[in-house]
Coordinates of C-alpha atoms and ligand atoms in Angstrom, one line a residue:
X201 CA -22.1 -60.1 -11.0
X202 CA -19.8 -61.6 -13.6
X203 CA -19.1 -60.8 -17.2
X204 CA -21.6 -63.3 -18.5
X205 CA -24.4 -61.2 -16.9
X206 CA -23.5 -58.1 -18.9
X207 CA -24.9 -59.3 -22.2
X208 CA -21.6 -59.8 -24.0
X209 CA -21.1 -62.4 -26.8
X210 CA -19.6 -65.8 -26.2
X211 CA -16.5 -64.9 -28.2
X212 CA -15.9 -61.9 -26.0
X213 CA -16.4 -63.8 -22.8
X214 CA -13.8 -66.2 -24.0
X215 CA -11.3 -63.4 -24.8
X216 CA -12.0 -61.8 -21.4
X217 CA -11.4 -65.2 -19.7
X218 CA -8.1 -65.5 -21.6
X219 CA -7.1 -62.2 -20.2
X220 CA -7.6 -63.6 -16.7
X221 CA -10.5 -61.3 -15.6
X222 CA -13.5 -62.7 -14.0
X223 CA -15.4 -59.8 -12.3
X224 CA -16.3 -56.6 -14.1
X225 CA -15.1 -53.4 -12.4
X226 CA -17.8 -50.9 -11.4
X227 CA -17.4 -48.8 -14.5
X228 CA -17.7 -51.9 -16.6
X229 CA -20.9 -53.0 -14.8
X230 CA -22.4 -49.5 -15.2
X231 CA -21.4 -49.0 -18.8
X232 CA -21.5 -52.2 -20.8
X233 CA -25.2 -53.1 -20.7
X234 CA -26.4 -49.6 -21.6
X235 CA -23.7 -49.3 -24.3
X236 CA -24.9 -52.5 -25.8
X237 CA -28.4 -51.1 -25.9
X238 CA -27.2 -48.2 -27.9
X239 CA -27.4 -45.5 -25.3
X240 CA -25.2 -42.4 -25.1
X241 CA -23.1 -42.5 -21.9
X242 CA -21.0 -40.2 -19.7
X243 CA -18.6 -42.3 -17.7
X244 CA -16.9 -40.3 -14.9
X245 CA -13.9 -42.5 -14.4
X246 CA -10.2 -42.4 -14.9
X247 CA -7.4 -44.7 -15.9
X248 CA -7.0 -47.6 -13.5
X249 CA -10.7 -48.2 -13.1
X250 CA -11.0 -50.6 -16.1
X251 CA -12.6 -47.9 -18.2
X252 CA -10.9 -48.8 -21.5
X253 CA -12.6 -52.3 -21.5
X254 CA -15.9 -50.6 -20.5
X255 CA -16.1 -49.1 -24.0
X256 CA -13.9 -51.5 -26.0
X257 CA -16.0 -54.6 -25.0
X258 CA -19.4 -53.3 -26.1
X259 CA -17.9 -51.8 -29.2
X260 CA -16.6 -55.1 -30.4
X261 CA -20.1 -56.7 -30.1
X262 CA -21.8 -53.6 -31.6
X263 CA -19.5 -53.6 -34.6
X264 CA -19.6 -57.3 -35.1
X265 CA -22.3 -57.0 -37.7
X266 CA -21.8 -54.8 -40.7
X267 CA -19.0 -54.0 -43.1
X268 CA -16.6 -51.3 -43.4
X269 CA -16.1 -49.1 -46.5
X270 CA -13.0 -47.4 -47.9
X271 CA -12.1 -44.2 -46.0
X272 CA -15.3 -44.4 -43.9
X273 CA -14.5 -45.7 -40.4
X274 CA -17.5 -47.2 -38.7
X275 CA -16.5 -46.0 -35.3
X276 CA -14.1 -43.5 -33.9
X277 CA -12.2 -43.3 -30.6
X278 CA -10.6 -40.0 -29.7
X279 CA -7.6 -40.1 -27.3
X280 CA -5.5 -37.2 -26.1
X281 CA -2.1 -38.8 -26.4
X282 CA -0.4 -41.3 -28.7
X283 CA 0.3 -43.6 -25.8
X284 CA -3.3 -43.8 -24.8
X285 CA -4.4 -44.4 -28.4
X286 CA -1.8 -47.3 -28.6
X287 CA -3.1 -48.8 -25.4
X288 CA -6.7 -48.7 -26.6
X289 CA -5.5 -50.5 -29.8
X290 CA -3.8 -53.1 -27.6
X291 CA -7.2 -53.6 -25.8
X292 CA -8.9 -54.1 -29.1
X293 CA -6.4 -56.7 -30.1
X294 CA -6.7 -58.5 -26.7
X295 CA -10.5 -58.6 -26.5
X296 CA -11.2 -58.7 -30.2
X297 CA -9.1 -61.8 -31.0
X298 CA -12.1 -64.0 -31.7
X299 CA -13.7 -61.3 -33.9
X300 CA -12.7 -60.1 -37.3
X301 CA -12.7 -56.4 -36.9
X302 CA -10.3 -54.1 -38.6
X303 CA -8.7 -51.3 -36.8
X304 CA -6.5 -48.3 -37.6
X305 CA -4.5 -46.1 -35.4
X306 CA -4.1 -42.4 -36.4
X307 CA -1.5 -40.8 -34.3
X308 CA 1.0 -38.0 -34.7
X309 CA 4.7 -38.7 -34.8
X310 CA 4.5 -41.8 -37.0
X311 CA 4.6 -42.0 -40.8
X312 CA 1.2 -41.2 -42.3
X313 CA 1.5 -43.6 -45.2
X314 CA 0.6 -46.8 -43.5
X315 CA -2.2 -45.2 -41.6
X316 CA -3.7 -43.8 -44.9
X317 CA -3.4 -47.3 -46.5
X318 CA -5.3 -48.9 -43.7
X319 CA -8.0 -46.3 -44.0
X320 CA -8.3 -46.8 -47.7
X321 CA -9.1 -50.4 -47.1
X322 CA -11.9 -49.5 -44.7
X323 CA -11.8 -49.9 -40.9
X324 CA -14.3 -50.8 -38.3
X325 CA -12.5 -48.9 -35.5
X326 CA -10.4 -45.8 -35.9
X327 CA -8.4 -44.8 -32.9
X328 CA -7.1 -41.3 -33.3
X329 CA -5.6 -38.2 -31.6
X330 CA -7.6 -35.1 -32.6
X331 CA -4.7 -33.3 -34.3
X332 CA -3.8 -36.1 -36.7
X333 CA -7.4 -36.9 -37.5
X334 CA -8.1 -33.2 -38.4
X335 CA -5.0 -33.2 -40.5
X336 CA -6.1 -36.2 -42.6
X337 CA -9.7 -35.0 -42.7
X338 CA -8.5 -31.7 -44.1
X339 CA -6.7 -33.6 -46.9
X340 CA -9.8 -35.5 -47.8
X341 CA -8.4 -38.9 -46.7
X342 CA -11.2 -39.6 -44.3
X343 CA -15.0 -39.4 -44.5
X344 CA -16.7 -39.3 -41.2
X345 CA -20.2 -39.6 -42.3
X346 CA -20.2 -43.4 -41.9
X347 CA -19.2 -43.2 -38.3
X348 CA -22.0 -44.5 -36.1
X349 CA -20.2 -44.7 -32.8
X350 CA -18.0 -42.1 -31.2
X351 CA -15.9 -42.4 -28.0
X352 CA -14.4 -39.3 -26.5
X353 CA -11.9 -40.6 -23.9
X354 CA -10.2 -38.5 -21.2
X355 CA -12.3 -35.5 -22.1
X356 CA -10.9 -33.3 -19.3
X357 CA -7.4 -34.0 -20.5
X358 CA -8.5 -33.0 -24.0
X359 CA -9.6 -29.8 -22.5
X360 CA -6.3 -29.2 -20.9
X361 CA -4.5 -29.8 -24.1
X362 CA -6.7 -27.4 -26.1
X363 CA -8.4 -30.1 -28.2
X364 CA -12.0 -29.1 -27.5
X365 CA -12.4 -27.0 -30.7
X366 CA -11.1 -29.9 -32.8
X367 CA -13.5 -32.3 -31.0
X368 CA -16.5 -30.0 -31.6
X369 CA -15.5 -29.8 -35.3
X370 CA -15.2 -33.6 -35.4
X371 CA -18.6 -34.1 -33.7
X372 CA -20.3 -31.8 -36.1
X373 CA -19.0 -33.8 -39.1
X374 CA -20.3 -37.1 -37.7
X375 CA -23.8 -38.3 -38.5
X376 CA -26.4 -36.9 -36.1
X377 CA -27.8 -40.4 -35.6
X378 CA -25.0 -42.0 -33.7
X379 CA -24.0 -43.3 -30.3
X380 CA -21.6 -41.3 -28.3
X381 CA -19.7 -42.4 -25.2
X382 CA -17.8 -39.7 -23.3
X383 CA -15.3 -40.5 -20.5
X384 CA -13.7 -38.0 -18.2
X385 CA -12.1 -38.1 -14.8
X386 CA -13.8 -34.8 -13.9
X387 CA -16.6 -32.8 -15.4
X388 CA -15.5 -29.2 -15.6
X389 CA -18.1 -26.8 -17.2
X390 CA -16.6 -26.9 -20.8
X391 CA -16.9 -30.7 -20.8
X392 CA -20.5 -30.5 -19.5
X393 CA -21.2 -28.1 -22.3
X394 CA -19.7 -30.4 -24.8
X395 CA -21.7 -33.3 -23.5
X396 CA -25.0 -31.4 -23.6
X397 CA -24.3 -30.2 -27.1
X398 CA -23.3 -33.5 -28.6
X399 CA -24.8 -36.3 -26.5
X400 CA -28.4 -37.4 -26.6
X401 CA -30.0 -38.1 -23.2
X402 CA -26.8 -39.7 -21.8
X403 CA -26.8 -42.1 -18.9
X404 CA -24.3 -40.9 -16.3
X405 CA -22.1 -43.4 -14.5
X406 CA -19.7 -42.2 -11.9
X407 CA -17.1 -44.4 -10.2
X408 CA -14.9 -43.6 -7.2
X409 CA -11.5 -42.1 -8.0
X410 CA -9.0 -45.0 -7.8
X411 CA -6.4 -42.9 -6.1
X412 CA -8.7 -41.7 -3.3
X413 CA -10.2 -45.1 -3.0
X414 CA -7.0 -47.0 -3.5
X415 CA -5.7 -47.8 -0.1
X416 CA -2.9 -49.7 -1.7
X417 CA -1.0 -46.6 -2.4
X418 CA 1.0 -45.1 0.5
X419 CA 1.4 -41.4 0.0
X420 CA 4.2 -39.3 1.4
X421 CA 5.2 -35.7 1.1
X422 CA 8.8 -34.7 1.7
X423 CA 9.3 -31.0 2.3
X424 CA 12.6 -29.7 0.9
X425 CA 13.9 -26.8 -1.2
X426 CA 14.5 -26.5 -4.9
X427 CA 18.2 -26.8 -4.9
X428 CA 18.2 -29.9 -2.7
X429 CA 15.6 -31.8 -4.7
X430 CA 18.0 -33.8 -6.7
X431 CA 19.9 -34.9 -3.5
X432 CA 16.6 -35.9 -1.9
X433 CA 15.6 -37.8 -5.0
X434 CA 18.8 -39.7 -5.2
X435 CA 18.5 -40.5 -1.5
X436 CA 15.0 -41.8 -1.9
X437 CA 16.0 -43.9 -4.9
X438 CA 18.9 -45.4 -3.0
X439 CA 17.4 -45.9 0.4
X440 CA 13.9 -47.0 0.0
X441 CA 14.0 -50.4 -1.6
X442 CA 12.8 -48.9 -4.8
X443 CA 12.2 -51.8 -7.1
X444 CA 11.3 -49.5 -9.9
X445 CA 10.0 -46.0 -10.1
X446 CA 8.4 -43.5 -12.4
X447 CA 9.6 -40.0 -11.6
X448 CA 7.3 -37.2 -12.8
X449 CA 8.3 -33.7 -13.4
X450 CA 6.3 -30.7 -14.7
X451 CA 8.6 -29.7 -17.5
X452 CA 10.2 -31.5 -20.4
X453 CA 13.5 -29.7 -19.8
X454 CA 13.5 -31.0 -16.2
X455 CA 12.8 -34.5 -17.5
X456 CA 15.9 -34.3 -19.8
X457 CA 18.1 -32.8 -17.0
X458 CA 17.0 -35.3 -14.4
X459 CA 17.6 -38.1 -16.9
X460 CA 21.1 -37.0 -17.6
X461 CA 21.9 -36.4 -13.9
X462 CA 20.5 -39.7 -12.7
X463 CA 22.3 -41.5 -15.5
X464 CA 25.6 -39.8 -14.5
X465 CA 24.9 -41.0 -10.9
X466 CA 24.8 -44.6 -12.2
X467 CA 21.1 -45.3 -12.2
X468 CA 19.5 -47.5 -14.8
X469 CA 17.2 -44.7 -16.1
X470 CA 15.1 -43.8 -19.1
X471 CA 13.1 -40.8 -20.1
X472 CA 9.8 -40.2 -21.8
X473 CA 8.4 -36.8 -22.8
X474 CA 6.3 -35.1 -25.4
X475 CA 9.2 -33.9 -27.6
X476 CA 10.5 -37.4 -28.3
X477 CA 9.6 -39.3 -31.5
X478 CA 6.8 -41.8 -30.9
X479 CA 9.1 -44.7 -31.7
X480 CA 11.6 -43.6 -29.1
X481 CA 8.9 -43.1 -26.5
X482 CA 7.6 -46.6 -27.1
X483 CA 11.1 -48.1 -27.0
X484 CA 11.9 -46.4 -23.8
X485 CA 8.6 -47.5 -22.2
X486 CA 9.3 -51.1 -23.3
X487 CA 12.7 -51.0 -21.7
X488 CA 11.0 -50.0 -18.5
X489 CA 8.3 -52.7 -18.8
X490 CA 10.9 -55.3 -19.5
X491 CA 13.1 -54.3 -16.5
X492 CA 16.1 -53.2 -18.6
X493 CA 15.8 -50.0 -16.7
X494 CA 14.1 -49.5 -13.4
X495 CA 13.7 -45.7 -13.4
X496 CA 11.7 -43.8 -15.9
X497 CA 11.6 -40.0 -15.8
X498 CA 8.4 -38.8 -17.4
X499 CA 6.3 -35.8 -18.2
X500 CA 2.6 -35.9 -17.7
X501 CA 1.6 -35.8 -21.3
X502 CA 3.9 -38.7 -22.2
X503 CA 3.0 -40.8 -19.2
X504 CA -0.8 -40.3 -19.1
X505 CA -2.5 -43.6 -18.7
X506 CA 0.6 -45.8 -19.0
X507 CA -0.2 -49.2 -17.7
X508 CA 2.7 -51.1 -16.2
X509 CA 2.1 -53.7 -13.6
X510 CA 4.3 -53.8 -10.5
X511 CA 5.6 -50.2 -10.3
X512 CA 6.8 -49.9 -6.7
X513 CA 7.3 -46.2 -6.5
X514 CA 5.9 -43.0 -8.1
X515 CA 8.0 -40.0 -7.3
X516 CA 6.7 -36.5 -8.0
X517 CA 9.9 -34.6 -8.4
X518 CA 7.7 -31.6 -8.9
X519 CA 4.3 -31.1 -7.3
X520 CA 1.9 -31.2 -10.3
X521 CA 0.3 -27.9 -11.2
X522 CA -3.1 -29.5 -11.5
X523 CA -4.5 -31.6 -8.7
X524 CA -5.9 -34.2 -11.2
X525 CA -2.5 -34.9 -12.5
X526 CA -1.5 -36.0 -9.0
X527 CA -4.1 -38.7 -9.0
X528 CA -3.1 -39.8 -12.5
X529 CA 0.5 -39.9 -11.6
X530 CA 0.2 -41.8 -8.3
X531 CA -2.2 -44.2 -10.0
X532 CA 0.8 -45.6 -12.0
X533 CA 1.6 -47.6 -8.8
X534 CA -0.7 -49.7 -6.6
X535 CA -2.3 -51.2 -9.8
X536 CA -4.1 -54.5 -10.0
X537 CA -4.2 -55.0 -6.3
X538 CA -0.5 -54.5 -5.7
X539 CA 0.8 -52.0 -3.2
X540 CA 2.8 -49.0 -4.1
X541 CA 4.4 -45.9 -2.6
X542 CA 3.9 -42.4 -4.0
X543 CA 6.4 -39.8 -2.8
X544 CA 6.0 -36.1 -3.5
X545 CA 8.9 -33.6 -3.1
X546 CA 7.5 -30.2 -2.2
X547 CA 9.0 -26.8 -1.6
X548 CA 7.5 -23.9 0.1
X549 CA 6.4 -22.5 -3.2
X550 CA 4.2 -25.6 -3.7
X551 CA 2.0 -24.8 -0.8
X552 CA -0.9 -23.8 -2.9
X553 CA -0.6 -26.7 -5.3
X554 CA -0.4 -29.2 -2.4
X555 CA -3.5 -27.6 -0.8
X556 CA -5.3 -28.1 -4.1
X557 CA -4.3 -31.8 -4.2
X558 CA -5.3 -32.4 -0.6
X559 CA -8.6 -30.8 -1.2
X560 CA -9.2 -33.1 -4.2
X561 CA -8.1 -36.3 -2.4
X562 CA -9.9 -35.3 0.7
X563 CA -7.0 -35.9 3.1
X564 CA -3.6 -34.4 3.9
X565 CA -0.7 -36.2 2.3
X566 CA 1.3 -37.6 5.2
X567 CA 4.6 -35.8 5.8
X568 CA 7.8 -37.6 6.2
X569 CA 8.7 -38.3 9.8
X570 CA 9.8 -35.2 11.7
X571 CA 8.1 -32.9 9.3
X572 CA 4.6 -32.8 10.7
X573 CA 5.4 -30.1 13.3
X574 CA 7.2 -27.7 11.2
X575 CA 4.4 -25.4 10.6
X576 CA 5.4 -22.8 13.2
X577 CA 5.0 -19.4 11.5
X578 CA 8.3 -17.7 11.0
X579 CA 8.8 -14.2 12.3
X580 CA 8.5 -13.0 8.7
X581 CA 5.1 -14.5 8.4
X582 CA 3.7 -13.1 11.7
X583 CA 4.8 -9.6 10.7
X584 CA 1.8 -7.3 10.0
X585 CA 1.6 -7.1 6.3
X586 CA -1.3 -5.0 5.1
X587 CA -0.6 -5.2 1.4
X588 CA 0.4 -8.7 1.3
X589 CA 0.0 -10.5 -2.1
X590 CA -2.1 -13.6 -2.2
X591 CA -0.2 -16.8 -2.2
X592 CA -1.2 -17.4 -5.8
X593 CA 0.3 -14.1 -6.9
X594 CA 3.4 -14.8 -4.9
X595 CA 3.9 -18.2 -6.4
X596 CA 3.5 -16.7 -9.9
X597 CA 6.0 -14.0 -9.1
X598 CA 8.4 -16.6 -8.0
X599 CA 7.9 -18.4 -11.2
X600 CA 7.0 -21.7 -9.6
X601 CA 4.1 -22.3 -12.0
X602 CA 3.2 -20.7 -15.3
X603 CA 0.1 -18.7 -14.9
X604 CA -1.7 -20.2 -17.8
X605 CA -1.3 -23.7 -16.4
X606 CA -2.3 -22.8 -12.9
X607 CA -5.9 -23.2 -12.5
X608 CA -7.7 -21.9 -9.4
X609 CA -8.5 -24.9 -7.4
X610 CA -9.0 -23.7 -3.9
X611 CA -9.9 -20.4 -2.6
X612 CA -9.2 -21.4 1.0
X613 CA -5.8 -20.9 2.5
X614 CA -3.4 -23.8 2.3
X615 CA -3.2 -26.0 5.3
X616 CA -0.6 -24.6 7.7
X617 CA 1.4 -27.8 7.6
X618 CA 2.5 -27.2 4.1
X619 CA 2.6 -23.5 4.1
X620 CA 6.2 -23.3 5.2
X621 CA 9.1 -25.6 5.3
X622 CA 11.3 -23.8 7.8
X623 CA 12.4 -25.3 11.0
X624 CA 13.1 -23.5 14.2
X625 CA 16.8 -24.3 13.7
X626 CA 16.9 -22.1 10.7
X627 CA 18.5 -18.9 11.6
X628 CA 20.1 -17.6 8.5
X629 CA 17.0 -17.5 6.3
X630 CA 17.5 -15.7 3.0
X631 CA 15.7 -12.5 2.5
X632 CA 13.6 -13.9 -0.3
X633 CA 12.1 -16.2 2.2
X634 CA 11.5 -19.1 1.4
X635 CA 13.7 -21.9 1.3
X636 CA 15.2 -23.7 4.1
X637 CA 18.9 -22.9 4.2
X638 CA 20.3 -25.4 6.6
X639 CA 22.1 -28.7 6.1
X640 CA 20.3 -31.6 4.4
X641 CA 17.6 -32.6 6.9
X642 CA 17.5 -35.8 8.8
X643 CA 14.2 -36.8 7.3
X644 CA 16.0 -38.0 4.3
X645 CA 16.8 -41.2 6.1
X646 CA 13.2 -41.7 7.1
X647 CA 11.7 -45.0 6.1
X648 CA 8.8 -44.5 3.7
X649 CA 7.7 -48.0 3.6
Ligands
AMP804 P1 -7.9 -48.9 -17.5 O1 -8.7 -48.2 -16.5 O2 -8.6 -49.2 -18.7 O3 -6.6 -48.2 -17.8 O4 -7.5 -50.4 -16.9 C1 -6.6 -50.5 -15.8 C2 -6.1 -51.9 -15.7 O5 -7.1 -52.8 -15.2 C3 -5.6 -52.5 -17.0 O6 -4.4 -53.2 -16.7 C4 -6.7 -53.5 -17.4 O7 -6.1 -54.6 -18.1 C5 -7.1 -54.0 -16.0 N1 -8.5 -54.5 -16.1 C6 -9.5 -54.1 -16.9 N2 -10.7 -54.7 -16.6 C7 -10.4 -55.5 -15.5 C8 -11.2 -56.4 -14.7 N3 -12.5 -56.6 -15.0 N4 -10.6 -57.1 -13.7 C9 -9.3 -56.8 -13.4 N5 -8.5 -56.0 -14.1 C10 -9.0 -55.4 -15.2

């Protein structure tokens, strides 16, 4: 099947051809014909599957006829982050170049004036983050009753970010007679509830997770301890033919600290996190895209969906708290048929998070050489311990993850191989147990390619 079989207009086929794509991806095949027929859809897919084009393409043809009116956008796309919103806008420009559709971007962190001006003129497509949209709606700058088509993108991420009440509010302000397309990588119960409340007899299209299906990404786990992570990271960056790398960490403060420390060590590094102004985030991202820097330290929110071709390495400086984030993070490499390497640094405290990820991806993450057989229980672990806390409670007590962000993902015990990081050579283990206390391990020189 090619794009011409999907029912798209000649102008669109030309724009798609200009982009260099000839075959639709599975989510595009599943979505585009039904969207063109006006059906509501649930697309279970994530970034990397071609899902943006799966709603942008039909929208362009659907909106081709008709005229916009001041302050009354004809369609609305909700995105969880400014970067994703900006990327959707780029897709509209790319595929809509032979159409005359107007578009406005409503995102936080940039001056509201121009956004309001664009709205006043009337737009066919409004791409917005929920917070900024609600803000302008509250000030009476937007009327949503002319909006015939709604896209809720990355719904599960919206849930994580606490946007669901805003989305419900927005949905209830839109005309009842409308088309709604909802995309989500997973369908947790609150998203299912949202879908059943606001979608009308939706067609459901599910595509394979790119990360689990993507054999182009070589995954590795390096077991270490917290106070050695930076050394391990520097070693990985220096010794593994890293062309360029995105390094993820769970906290903004860690992003800042890592950025400073890598810069001090002489790396060409940039940073991107949620506290930065939008303009600074975009500038930093552009520097990375244009190879001015080859290392970008990022937080999940800022980096969600970022699309850069040819990222050779993704490094998880911290194991993500949520398994889905692992898939999103490593999906920044191995894109568009290229190969990539995803390296995760894990400590003993991460056992539960790693187990959750492995359950989700359906396979163990291969350990660096020499680390496979380190699962021997320590004497401490074999001691009878009638009142032992669960591993979840212990990891909270240790402060390795904030309780509100840790979601229960796996009731089964973590695989033994990640439960501990000790080696038999470790004699002087500290009483708080946990971290390996010997010299820097030899696995640091392991080849990960
Ligand atoms: P997305 O899932 O929307 O983030 O898209 C992931 C990447 O796939 C982007 O770089 C798109 O430009 C690219 N892409 C979208 N559709 C196709 C296609 N049919 N063939 C090849 N690449 C595509």
